[in-house]
Tab-separated table of C-alpha atoms in Angstrom:
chain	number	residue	atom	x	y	z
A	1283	UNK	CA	-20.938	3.808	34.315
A	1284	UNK	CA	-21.758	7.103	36.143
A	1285	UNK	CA	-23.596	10.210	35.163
A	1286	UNK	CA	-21.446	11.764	31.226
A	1287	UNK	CA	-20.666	15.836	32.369
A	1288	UNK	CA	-21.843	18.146	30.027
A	1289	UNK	CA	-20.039	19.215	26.933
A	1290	UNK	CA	-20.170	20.151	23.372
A	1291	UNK	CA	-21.484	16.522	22.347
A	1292	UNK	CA	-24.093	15.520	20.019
A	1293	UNK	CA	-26.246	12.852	21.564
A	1294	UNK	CA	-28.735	14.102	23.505
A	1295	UNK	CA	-29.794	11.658	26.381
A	1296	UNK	CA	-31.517	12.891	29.230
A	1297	UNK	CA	-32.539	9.594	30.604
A	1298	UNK	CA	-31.959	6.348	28.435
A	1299	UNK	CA	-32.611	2.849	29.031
A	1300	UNK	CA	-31.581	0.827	26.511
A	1301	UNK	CA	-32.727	-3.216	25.889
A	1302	UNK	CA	-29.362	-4.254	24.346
A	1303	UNK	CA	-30.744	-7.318	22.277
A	1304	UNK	CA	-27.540	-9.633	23.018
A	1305	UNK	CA	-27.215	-8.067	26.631
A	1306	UNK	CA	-28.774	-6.302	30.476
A	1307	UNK	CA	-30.375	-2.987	30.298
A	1308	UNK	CA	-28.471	0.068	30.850
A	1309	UNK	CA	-29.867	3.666	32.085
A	1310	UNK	CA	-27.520	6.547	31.204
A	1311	UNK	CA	-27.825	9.836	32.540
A	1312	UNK	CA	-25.826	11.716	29.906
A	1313	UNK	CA	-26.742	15.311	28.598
A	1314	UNK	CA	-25.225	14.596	25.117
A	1315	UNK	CA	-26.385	14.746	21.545
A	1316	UNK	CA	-25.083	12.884	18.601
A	1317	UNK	CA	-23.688	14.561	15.250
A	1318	UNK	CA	-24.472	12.318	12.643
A	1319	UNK	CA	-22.405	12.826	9.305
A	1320	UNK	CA	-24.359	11.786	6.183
A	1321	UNK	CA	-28.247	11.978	5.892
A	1322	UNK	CA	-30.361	12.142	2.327
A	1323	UNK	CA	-33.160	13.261	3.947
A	1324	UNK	CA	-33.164	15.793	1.275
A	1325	UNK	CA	-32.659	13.679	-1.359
A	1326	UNK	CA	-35.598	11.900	-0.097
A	1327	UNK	CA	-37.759	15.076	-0.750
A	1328	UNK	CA	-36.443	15.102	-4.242
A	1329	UNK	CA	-37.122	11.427	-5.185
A	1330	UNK	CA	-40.773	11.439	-3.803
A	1331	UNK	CA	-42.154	14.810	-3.398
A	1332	UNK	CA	-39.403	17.032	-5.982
A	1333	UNK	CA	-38.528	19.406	-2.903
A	1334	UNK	CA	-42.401	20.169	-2.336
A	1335	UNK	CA	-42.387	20.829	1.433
A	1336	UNK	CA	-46.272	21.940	1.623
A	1337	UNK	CA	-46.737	17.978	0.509
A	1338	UNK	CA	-45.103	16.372	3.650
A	1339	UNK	CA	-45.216	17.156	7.164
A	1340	UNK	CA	-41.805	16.209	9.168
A	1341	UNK	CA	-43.180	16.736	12.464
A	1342	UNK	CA	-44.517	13.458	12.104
A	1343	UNK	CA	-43.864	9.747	12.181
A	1344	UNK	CA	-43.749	9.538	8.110
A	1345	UNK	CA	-42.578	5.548	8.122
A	1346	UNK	CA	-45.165	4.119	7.871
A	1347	UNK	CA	-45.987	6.319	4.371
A	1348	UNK	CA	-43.439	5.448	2.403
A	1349	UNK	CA	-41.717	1.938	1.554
A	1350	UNK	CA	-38.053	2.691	2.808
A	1351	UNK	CA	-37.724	6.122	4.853
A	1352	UNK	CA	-35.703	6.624	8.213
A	1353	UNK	CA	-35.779	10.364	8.801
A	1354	UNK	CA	-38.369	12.527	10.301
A	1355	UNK	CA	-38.358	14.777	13.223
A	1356	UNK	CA	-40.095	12.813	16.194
A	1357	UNK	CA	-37.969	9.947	15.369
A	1358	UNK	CA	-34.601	12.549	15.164
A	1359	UNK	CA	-35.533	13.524	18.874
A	1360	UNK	CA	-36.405	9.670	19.944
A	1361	UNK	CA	-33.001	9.016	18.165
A	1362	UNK	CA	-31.186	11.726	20.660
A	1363	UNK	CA	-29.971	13.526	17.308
A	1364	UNK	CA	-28.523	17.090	18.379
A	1365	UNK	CA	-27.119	18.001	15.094
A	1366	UNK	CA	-26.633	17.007	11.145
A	1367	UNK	CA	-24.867	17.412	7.986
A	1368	UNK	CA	-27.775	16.973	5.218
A	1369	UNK	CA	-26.366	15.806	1.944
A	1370	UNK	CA	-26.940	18.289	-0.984
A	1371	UNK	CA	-26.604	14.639	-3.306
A	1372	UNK	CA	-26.870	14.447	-7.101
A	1373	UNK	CA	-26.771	11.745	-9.580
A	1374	UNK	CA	-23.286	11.370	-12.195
A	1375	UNK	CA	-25.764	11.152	-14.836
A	1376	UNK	CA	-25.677	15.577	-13.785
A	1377	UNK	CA	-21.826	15.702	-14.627
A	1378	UNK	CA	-20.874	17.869	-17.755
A	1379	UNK	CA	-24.508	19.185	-17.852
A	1380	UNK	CA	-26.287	20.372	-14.702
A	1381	UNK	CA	-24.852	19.281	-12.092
A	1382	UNK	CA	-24.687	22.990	-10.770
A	1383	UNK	CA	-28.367	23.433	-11.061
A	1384	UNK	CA	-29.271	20.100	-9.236
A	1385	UNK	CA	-26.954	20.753	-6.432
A	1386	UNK	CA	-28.498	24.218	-5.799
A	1387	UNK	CA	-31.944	23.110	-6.009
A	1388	UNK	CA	-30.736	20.928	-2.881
A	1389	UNK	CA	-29.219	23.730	-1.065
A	1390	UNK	CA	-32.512	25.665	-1.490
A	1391	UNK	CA	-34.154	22.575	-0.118
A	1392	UNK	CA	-32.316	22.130	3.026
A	1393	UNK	CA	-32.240	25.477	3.669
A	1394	UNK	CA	-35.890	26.206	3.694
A	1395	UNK	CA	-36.671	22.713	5.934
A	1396	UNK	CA	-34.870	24.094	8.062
A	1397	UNK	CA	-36.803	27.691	8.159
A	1398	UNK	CA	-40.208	25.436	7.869
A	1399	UNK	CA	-39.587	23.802	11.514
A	1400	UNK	CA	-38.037	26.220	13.288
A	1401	UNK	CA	-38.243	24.923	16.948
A	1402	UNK	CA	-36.680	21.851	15.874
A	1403	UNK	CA	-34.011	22.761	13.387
A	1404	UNK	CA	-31.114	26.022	12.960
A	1405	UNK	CA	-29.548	26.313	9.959
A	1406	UNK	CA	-25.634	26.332	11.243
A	1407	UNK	CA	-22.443	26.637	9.521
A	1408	UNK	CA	-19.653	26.387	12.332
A	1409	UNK	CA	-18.783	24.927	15.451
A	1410	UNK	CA	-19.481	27.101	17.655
A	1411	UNK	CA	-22.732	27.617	16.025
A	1412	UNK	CA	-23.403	23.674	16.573
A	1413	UNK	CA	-23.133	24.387	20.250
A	1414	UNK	CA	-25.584	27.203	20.103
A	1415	UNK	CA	-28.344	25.586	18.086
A	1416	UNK	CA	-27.855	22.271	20.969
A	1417	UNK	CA	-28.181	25.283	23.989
A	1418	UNK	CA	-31.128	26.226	22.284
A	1419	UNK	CA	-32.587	22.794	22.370
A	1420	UNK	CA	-32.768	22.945	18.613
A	1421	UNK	CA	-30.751	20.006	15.713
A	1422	UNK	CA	-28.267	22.122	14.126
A	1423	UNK	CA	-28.612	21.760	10.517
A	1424	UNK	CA	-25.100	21.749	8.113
A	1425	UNK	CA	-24.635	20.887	4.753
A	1426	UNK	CA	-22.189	18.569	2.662
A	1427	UNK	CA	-22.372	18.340	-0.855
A	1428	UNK	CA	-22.080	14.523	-2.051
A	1429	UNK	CA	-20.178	14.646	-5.098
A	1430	UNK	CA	-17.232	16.624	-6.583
A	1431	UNK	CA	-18.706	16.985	-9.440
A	1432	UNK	CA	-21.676	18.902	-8.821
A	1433	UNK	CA	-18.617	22.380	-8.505
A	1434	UNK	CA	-18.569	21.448	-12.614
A	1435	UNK	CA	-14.856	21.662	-12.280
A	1436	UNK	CA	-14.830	25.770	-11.534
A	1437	UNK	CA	-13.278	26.864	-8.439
A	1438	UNK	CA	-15.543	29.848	-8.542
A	1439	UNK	CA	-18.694	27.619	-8.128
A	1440	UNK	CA	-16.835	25.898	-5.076
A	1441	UNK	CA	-16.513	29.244	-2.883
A	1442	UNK	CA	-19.865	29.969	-4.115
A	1443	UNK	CA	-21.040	26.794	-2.693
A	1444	UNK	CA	-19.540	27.680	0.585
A	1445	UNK	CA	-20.877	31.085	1.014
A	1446	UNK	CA	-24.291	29.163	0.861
A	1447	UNK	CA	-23.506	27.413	3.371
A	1448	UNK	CA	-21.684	23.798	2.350
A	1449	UNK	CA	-19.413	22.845	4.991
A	1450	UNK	CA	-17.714	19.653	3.411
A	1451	UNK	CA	-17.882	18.245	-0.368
A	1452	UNK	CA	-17.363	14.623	-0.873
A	1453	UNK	CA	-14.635	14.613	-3.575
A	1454	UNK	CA	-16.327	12.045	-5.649
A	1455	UNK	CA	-19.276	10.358	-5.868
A	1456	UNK	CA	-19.059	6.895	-7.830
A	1457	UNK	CA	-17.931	8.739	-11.338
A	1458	UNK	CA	-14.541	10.466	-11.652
A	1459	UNK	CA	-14.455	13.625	-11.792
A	1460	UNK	CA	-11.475	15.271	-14.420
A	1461	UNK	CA	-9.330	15.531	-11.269
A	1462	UNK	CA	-10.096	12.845	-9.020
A	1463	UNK	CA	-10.607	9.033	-9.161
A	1464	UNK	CA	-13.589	6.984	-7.601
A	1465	UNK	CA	-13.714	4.037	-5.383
A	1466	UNK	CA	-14.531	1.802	-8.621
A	1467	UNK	CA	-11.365	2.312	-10.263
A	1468	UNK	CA	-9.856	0.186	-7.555
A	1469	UNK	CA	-12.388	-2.554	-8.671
A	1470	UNK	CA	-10.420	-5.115	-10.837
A	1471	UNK	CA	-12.832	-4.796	-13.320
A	1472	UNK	CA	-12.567	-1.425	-13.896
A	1473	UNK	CA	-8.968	-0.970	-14.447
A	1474	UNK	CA	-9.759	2.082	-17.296
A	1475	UNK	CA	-11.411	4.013	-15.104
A	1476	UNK	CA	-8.107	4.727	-13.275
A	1477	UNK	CA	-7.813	8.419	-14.445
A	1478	UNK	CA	-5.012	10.458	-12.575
A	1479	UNK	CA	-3.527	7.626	-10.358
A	1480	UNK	CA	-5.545	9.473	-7.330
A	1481	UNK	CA	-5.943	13.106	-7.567
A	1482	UNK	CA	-4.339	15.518	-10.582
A	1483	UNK	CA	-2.082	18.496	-9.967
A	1484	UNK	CA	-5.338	20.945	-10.231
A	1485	UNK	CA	-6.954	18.875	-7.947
A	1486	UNK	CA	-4.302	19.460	-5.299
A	1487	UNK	CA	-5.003	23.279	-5.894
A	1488	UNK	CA	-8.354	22.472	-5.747
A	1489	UNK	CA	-7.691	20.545	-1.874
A	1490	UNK	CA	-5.418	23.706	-0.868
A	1491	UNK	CA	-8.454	26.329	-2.223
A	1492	UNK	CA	-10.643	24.053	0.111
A	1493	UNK	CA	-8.723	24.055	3.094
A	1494	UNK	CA	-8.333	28.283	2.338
A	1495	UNK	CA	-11.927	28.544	2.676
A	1496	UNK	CA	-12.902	26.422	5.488
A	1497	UNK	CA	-14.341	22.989	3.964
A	1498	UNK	CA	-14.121	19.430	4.806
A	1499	UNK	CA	-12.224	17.399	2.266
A	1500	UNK	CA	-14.375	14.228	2.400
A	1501	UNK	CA	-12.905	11.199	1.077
A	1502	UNK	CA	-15.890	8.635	0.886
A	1503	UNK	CA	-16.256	7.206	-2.659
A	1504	UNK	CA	-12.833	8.160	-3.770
A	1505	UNK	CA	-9.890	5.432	-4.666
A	1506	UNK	CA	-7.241	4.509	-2.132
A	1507	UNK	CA	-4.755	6.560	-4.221
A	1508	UNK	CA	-7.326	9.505	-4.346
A	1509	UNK	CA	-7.377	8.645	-0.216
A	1510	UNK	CA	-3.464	8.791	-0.322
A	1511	UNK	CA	-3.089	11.948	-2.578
A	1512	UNK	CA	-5.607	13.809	-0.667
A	1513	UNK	CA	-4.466	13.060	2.639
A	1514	UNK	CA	-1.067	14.256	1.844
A	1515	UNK	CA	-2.029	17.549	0.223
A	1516	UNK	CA	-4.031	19.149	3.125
A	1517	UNK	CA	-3.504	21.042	5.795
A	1518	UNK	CA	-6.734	20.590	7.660
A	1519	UNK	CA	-8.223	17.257	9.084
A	1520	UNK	CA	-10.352	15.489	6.343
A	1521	UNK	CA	-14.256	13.463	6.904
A	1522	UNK	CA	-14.989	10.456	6.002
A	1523	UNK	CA	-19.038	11.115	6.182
A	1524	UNK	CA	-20.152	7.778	5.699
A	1525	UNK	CA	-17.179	4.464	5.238
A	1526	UNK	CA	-16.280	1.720	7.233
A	1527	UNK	CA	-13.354	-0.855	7.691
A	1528	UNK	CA	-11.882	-2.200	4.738
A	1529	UNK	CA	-10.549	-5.361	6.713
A	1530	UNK	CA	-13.650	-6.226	8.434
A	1531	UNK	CA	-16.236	-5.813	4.831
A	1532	UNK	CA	-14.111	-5.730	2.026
A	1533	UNK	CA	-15.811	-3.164	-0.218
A	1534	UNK	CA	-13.806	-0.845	-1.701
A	1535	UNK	CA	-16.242	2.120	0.075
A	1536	UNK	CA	-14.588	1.344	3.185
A	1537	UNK	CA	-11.005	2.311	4.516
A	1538	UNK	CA	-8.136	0.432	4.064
A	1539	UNK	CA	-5.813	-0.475	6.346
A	1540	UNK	CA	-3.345	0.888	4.525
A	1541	UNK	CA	-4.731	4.783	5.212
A	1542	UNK	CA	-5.470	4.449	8.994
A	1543	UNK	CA	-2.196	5.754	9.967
A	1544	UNK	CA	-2.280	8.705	7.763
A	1545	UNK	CA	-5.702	9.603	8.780
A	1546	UNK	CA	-4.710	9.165	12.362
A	1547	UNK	CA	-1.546	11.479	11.824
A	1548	UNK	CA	-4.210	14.002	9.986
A	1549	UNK	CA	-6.595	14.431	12.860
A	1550	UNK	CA	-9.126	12.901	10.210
A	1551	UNK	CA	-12.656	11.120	11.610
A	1552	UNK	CA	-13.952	8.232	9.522
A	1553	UNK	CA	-17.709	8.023	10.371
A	1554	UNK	CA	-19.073	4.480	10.269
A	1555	UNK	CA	-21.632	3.921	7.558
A	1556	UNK	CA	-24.665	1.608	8.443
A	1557	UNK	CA	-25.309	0.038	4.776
A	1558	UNK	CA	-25.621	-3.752	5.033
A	1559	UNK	CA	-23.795	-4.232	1.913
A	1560	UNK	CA	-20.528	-2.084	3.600
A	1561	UNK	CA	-20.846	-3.845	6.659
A	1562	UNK	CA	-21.968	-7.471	6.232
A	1563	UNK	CA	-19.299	-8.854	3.453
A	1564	UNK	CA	-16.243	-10.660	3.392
A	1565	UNK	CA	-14.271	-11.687	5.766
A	1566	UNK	CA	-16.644	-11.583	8.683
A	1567	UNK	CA	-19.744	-11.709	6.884
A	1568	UNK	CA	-22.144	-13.393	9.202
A	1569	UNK	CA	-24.400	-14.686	5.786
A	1570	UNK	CA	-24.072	-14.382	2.015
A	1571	UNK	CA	-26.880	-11.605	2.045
A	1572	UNK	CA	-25.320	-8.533	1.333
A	1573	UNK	CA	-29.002	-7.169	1.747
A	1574	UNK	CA	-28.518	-8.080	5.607
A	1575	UNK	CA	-26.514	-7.512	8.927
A	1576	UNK	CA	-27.024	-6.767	12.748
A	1577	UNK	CA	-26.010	-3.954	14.567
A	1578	UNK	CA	-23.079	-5.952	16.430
A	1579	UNK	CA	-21.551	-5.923	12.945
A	1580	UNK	CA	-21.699	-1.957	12.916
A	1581	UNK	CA	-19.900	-1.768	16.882
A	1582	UNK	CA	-17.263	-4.236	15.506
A	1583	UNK	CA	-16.463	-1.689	12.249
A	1584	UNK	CA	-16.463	1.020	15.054
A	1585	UNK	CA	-14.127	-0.686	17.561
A	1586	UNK	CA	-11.782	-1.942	14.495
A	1587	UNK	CA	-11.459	1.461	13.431
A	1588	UNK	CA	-11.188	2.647	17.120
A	1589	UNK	CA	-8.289	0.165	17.534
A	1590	UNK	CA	-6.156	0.736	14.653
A	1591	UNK	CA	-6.819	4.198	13.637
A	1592	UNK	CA	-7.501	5.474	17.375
A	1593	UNK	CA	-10.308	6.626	19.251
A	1594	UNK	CA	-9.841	10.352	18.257
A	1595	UNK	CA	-10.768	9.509	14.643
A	1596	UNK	CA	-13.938	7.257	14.672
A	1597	UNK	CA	-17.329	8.912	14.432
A	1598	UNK	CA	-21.115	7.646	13.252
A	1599	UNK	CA	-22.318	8.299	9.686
A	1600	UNK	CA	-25.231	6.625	8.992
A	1601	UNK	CA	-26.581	6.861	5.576
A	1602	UNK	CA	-29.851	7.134	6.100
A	1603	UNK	CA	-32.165	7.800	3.393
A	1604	UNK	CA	-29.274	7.407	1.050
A	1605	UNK	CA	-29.911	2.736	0.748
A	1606	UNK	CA	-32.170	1.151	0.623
A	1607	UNK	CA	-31.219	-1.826	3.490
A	1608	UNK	CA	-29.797	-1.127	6.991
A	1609	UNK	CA	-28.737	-3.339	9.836
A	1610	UNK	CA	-31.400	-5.298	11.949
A	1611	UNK	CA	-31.708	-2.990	15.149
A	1612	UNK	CA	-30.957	0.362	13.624
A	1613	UNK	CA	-34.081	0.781	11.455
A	1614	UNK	CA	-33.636	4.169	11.203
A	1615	UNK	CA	-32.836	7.206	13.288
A	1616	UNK	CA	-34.679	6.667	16.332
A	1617	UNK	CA	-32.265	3.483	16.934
A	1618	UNK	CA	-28.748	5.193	17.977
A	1619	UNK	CA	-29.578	4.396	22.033
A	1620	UNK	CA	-29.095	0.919	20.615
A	1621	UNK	CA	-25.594	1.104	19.156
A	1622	UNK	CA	-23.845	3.288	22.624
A	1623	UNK	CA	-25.734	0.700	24.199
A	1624	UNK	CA	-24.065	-2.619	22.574
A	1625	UNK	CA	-20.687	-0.107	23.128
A	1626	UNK	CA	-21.260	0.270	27.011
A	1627	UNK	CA	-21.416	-3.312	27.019
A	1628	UNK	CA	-18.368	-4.032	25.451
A	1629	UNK	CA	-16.401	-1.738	27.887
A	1630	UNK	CA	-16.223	1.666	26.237
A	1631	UNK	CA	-15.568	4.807	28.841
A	1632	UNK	CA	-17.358	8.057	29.155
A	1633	UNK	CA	-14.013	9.675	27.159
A	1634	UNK	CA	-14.139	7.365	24.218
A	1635	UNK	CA	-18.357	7.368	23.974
A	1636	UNK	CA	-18.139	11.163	23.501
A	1637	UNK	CA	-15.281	11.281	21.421
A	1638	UNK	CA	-17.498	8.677	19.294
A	1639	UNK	CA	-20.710	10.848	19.261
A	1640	UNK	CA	-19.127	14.450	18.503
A	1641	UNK	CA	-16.005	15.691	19.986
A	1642	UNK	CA	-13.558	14.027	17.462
A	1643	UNK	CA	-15.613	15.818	14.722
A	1644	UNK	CA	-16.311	19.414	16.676
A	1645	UNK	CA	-12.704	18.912	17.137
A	1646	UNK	CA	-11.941	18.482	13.692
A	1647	UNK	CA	-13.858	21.168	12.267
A	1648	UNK	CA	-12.539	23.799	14.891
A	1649	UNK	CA	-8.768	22.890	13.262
A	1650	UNK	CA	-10.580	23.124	9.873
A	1651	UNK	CA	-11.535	26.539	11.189
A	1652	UNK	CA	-8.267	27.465	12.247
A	1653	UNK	CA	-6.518	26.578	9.139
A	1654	UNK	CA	-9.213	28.325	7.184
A	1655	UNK	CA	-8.203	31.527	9.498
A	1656	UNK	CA	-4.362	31.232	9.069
A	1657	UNK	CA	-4.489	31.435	5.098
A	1658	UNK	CA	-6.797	34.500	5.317
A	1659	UNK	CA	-3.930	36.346	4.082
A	1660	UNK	CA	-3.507	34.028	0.940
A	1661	UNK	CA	-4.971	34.146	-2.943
A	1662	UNK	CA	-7.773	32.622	-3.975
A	1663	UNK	CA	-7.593	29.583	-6.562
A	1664	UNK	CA	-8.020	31.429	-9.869
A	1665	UNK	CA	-6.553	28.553	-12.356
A	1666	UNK	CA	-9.804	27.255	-13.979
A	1667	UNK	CA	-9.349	23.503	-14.769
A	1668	UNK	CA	-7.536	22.431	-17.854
A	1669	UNK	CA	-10.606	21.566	-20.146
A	1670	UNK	CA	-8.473	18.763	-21.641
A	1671	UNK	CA	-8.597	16.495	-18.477
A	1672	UNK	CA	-10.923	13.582	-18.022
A	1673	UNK	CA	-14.618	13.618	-19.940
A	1674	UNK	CA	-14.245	17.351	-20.597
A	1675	UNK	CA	-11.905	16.612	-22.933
A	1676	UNK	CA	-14.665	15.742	-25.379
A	1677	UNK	CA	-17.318	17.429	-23.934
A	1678	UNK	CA	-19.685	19.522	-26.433
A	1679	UNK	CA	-21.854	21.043	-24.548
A	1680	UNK	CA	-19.620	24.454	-23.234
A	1681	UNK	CA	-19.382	28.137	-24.126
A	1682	UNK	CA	-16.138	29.612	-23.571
A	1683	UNK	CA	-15.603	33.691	-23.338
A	1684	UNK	CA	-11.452	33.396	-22.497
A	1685	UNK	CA	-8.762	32.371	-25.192
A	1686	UNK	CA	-11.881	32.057	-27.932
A	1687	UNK	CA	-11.694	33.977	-31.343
């Protein structure tokens, strides 16, 4: 396979030879980058340092400080990484209390890492800005909030939210929110938890407010019915930052089968997470260790979804710094070279390997883009939540100005 021409991708190989562990070497003269989806880097900083930046230095090799960590800059460039979405992440143990609080504090976070190492990371909040910070030689820097909940239900704190810079929110987290169900509810041990049948009629104003003000709807952690619901309301493609295939690993984090075709008819990208226990489970577990799995295992979830969904809607999440086990030969995020690598081998063309490391999701956000453009004309979401739905029904702990004597 020849020399990649340049373009707006997201791995960043200038010259990369690549030991495939089950195959010959490879060296690839591409001038790409990859755009990886989902990264807790920040929630890293919270767990072990509270968001204290002066108390760890990230233009360093950090792993071998810490018991599980896969994120700091030298391994980013070894790892080719051009640009990221950092995950603004907080716990459902914040819903109905500060959620709002929590989420900001991890705005302020990402934001000022990115200020603090300024030759290697720009702050972006577009597409075209992507490109720019990759010109510059710099790892553009976005943010997606992980969890629906942390808006507390207020369309107000959702544009807010995007005018600091969030680019896509992850509609649930593993909690419902009032409008939206989780992944668990599909569990069969959880049949209570099935709330609104997928996503309630505010939350479809809520997906029509989102795709008004230029956000990703992503649909990680939600139910198949939330998938459904979702998929049907938007206008604009929607993320999945960090899932894999349903049929290969059946955990109900991954994407059925069911839901390919509509996400293919969407112009949606489901980014391949790299937890073991998403990737090595039944049917073609290769052991009964959910704590374990290879990197093959990750290439197969990417070709399955490459074959039945199409090669325009596949992309790399990752999940780094978000579990606590990932797949023998992608350690952390110096180890991407690996995975194109095991892909090369199994036949993959130039077209398909970029679409894979950026263009289907540059593509997708630039039709986000324009449908956030075409409804400039159009109200914003004004219809507060009905405080009736889900645990705010019986929640204690508000203040209310409107409709109170």
């Amino acid at each position: 396979m020849g020399p990649m021409p340049p373009g707006p991708m997201f791995l960043r190989f200038d010259v990369v030879e690549v030991q495939c562990s089950r195959g010959p070497k490879y060296d690839q003269r591409v001038n790409k980058q990859v755009f990886r989806r989902h990264n807790d880097l920040p929630w890293f900083l919270k767990k072990n340092h509270d968001n204290r930046l002066e108390d760890i230095d990230l233009s360093m090799n950090i792993s071998e400080m810490y018991d599980v960590t896969h994120t700091d800059i030298p391994r980013l460039r070894e790892g080719k990484v051009g640009a990221q979405f950092w995950a603004a992440y907080t716990s459902c143990d914040s819903q109905y209390k500060d959620a709002v609080t929590h989420v900001l504090d991890q705005i302020d976070v990402i934001k000022r890492m990115c200020k603090a190492y300024p030759e290697d990371f720009e702050f972006v909040t577009s597409a075209d800005g992507i490109v720019s910070a990759f010109e510059a030689g710099r790892i553009a820097g976005l943010i997606g909030v992980e969890g629906g909940h942390n808006i507390d239900s207020f369309p107000s704190v959702l544009r807010m939210l995007v005018e600091l810079g969030m680019r896509y929110m992850t509609m649930t987290h593993s909690c419902n929110t009032p409008w939206a169900d989780n992944w668990k509810v599909d569990l069969d041990e959880n049949p209570d938890e099935n709330q609104f049948g997928g996503l309630s009629e505010w939350g479809r104003k809520l997906v029509k407010e989102m795709n008004r003000i230029g956000v990703f709807i992503d649909l990680s952690h939600v139910s198949m019915e939330m998938m459904i619901d979702s998929l049907q309301a938007t206008q604009a493609p929607v993320i999945y930052s960090h899932s894999s295939a349903f049929s290969i690993c059946n955990s109900y984090r991954n994407v059925n089968d069911e839901v390919l075709e509509l996400v293919r008819e969407n112009g949606g990208v489901i980014m391949v997470n790299f937890y073991t226990k998403y990737i090595n489970c039944p049917p073609a577990n290769i052991s009964d260790n959910l704590d374990e799995a290879e990197l093959f295992q990750v290439a197969d979830h990417i070709e399955y979804l490459a074959e039945n969904c199409g090669h325009d809607n596949v992309g790399i999440g990752g999940d780094y710094d978000g579990v606590g086990t990932v797949p023998n030969g992608l350690e952390d995020v110096s180890k991407y070279p690996h995975l194109i690598a095991e892909l090369i081998k199994r036949g993959w063309n130039e077209v398909n390997i970029k679409k894979l490391l950026g263009d289907n999701l540059l593509r997708a956000m630039r039709e986000m883009e324009a449908v956030r453009d075409s409804m400039a004309g159009e109200l914003p979401l004004e219809e507060n939540m009905p405080r009736v739905s889900g645990g705010e029904a019986t929640n204690g702990c508000r203040t209310y100005a409107y409709g109170t004597s």
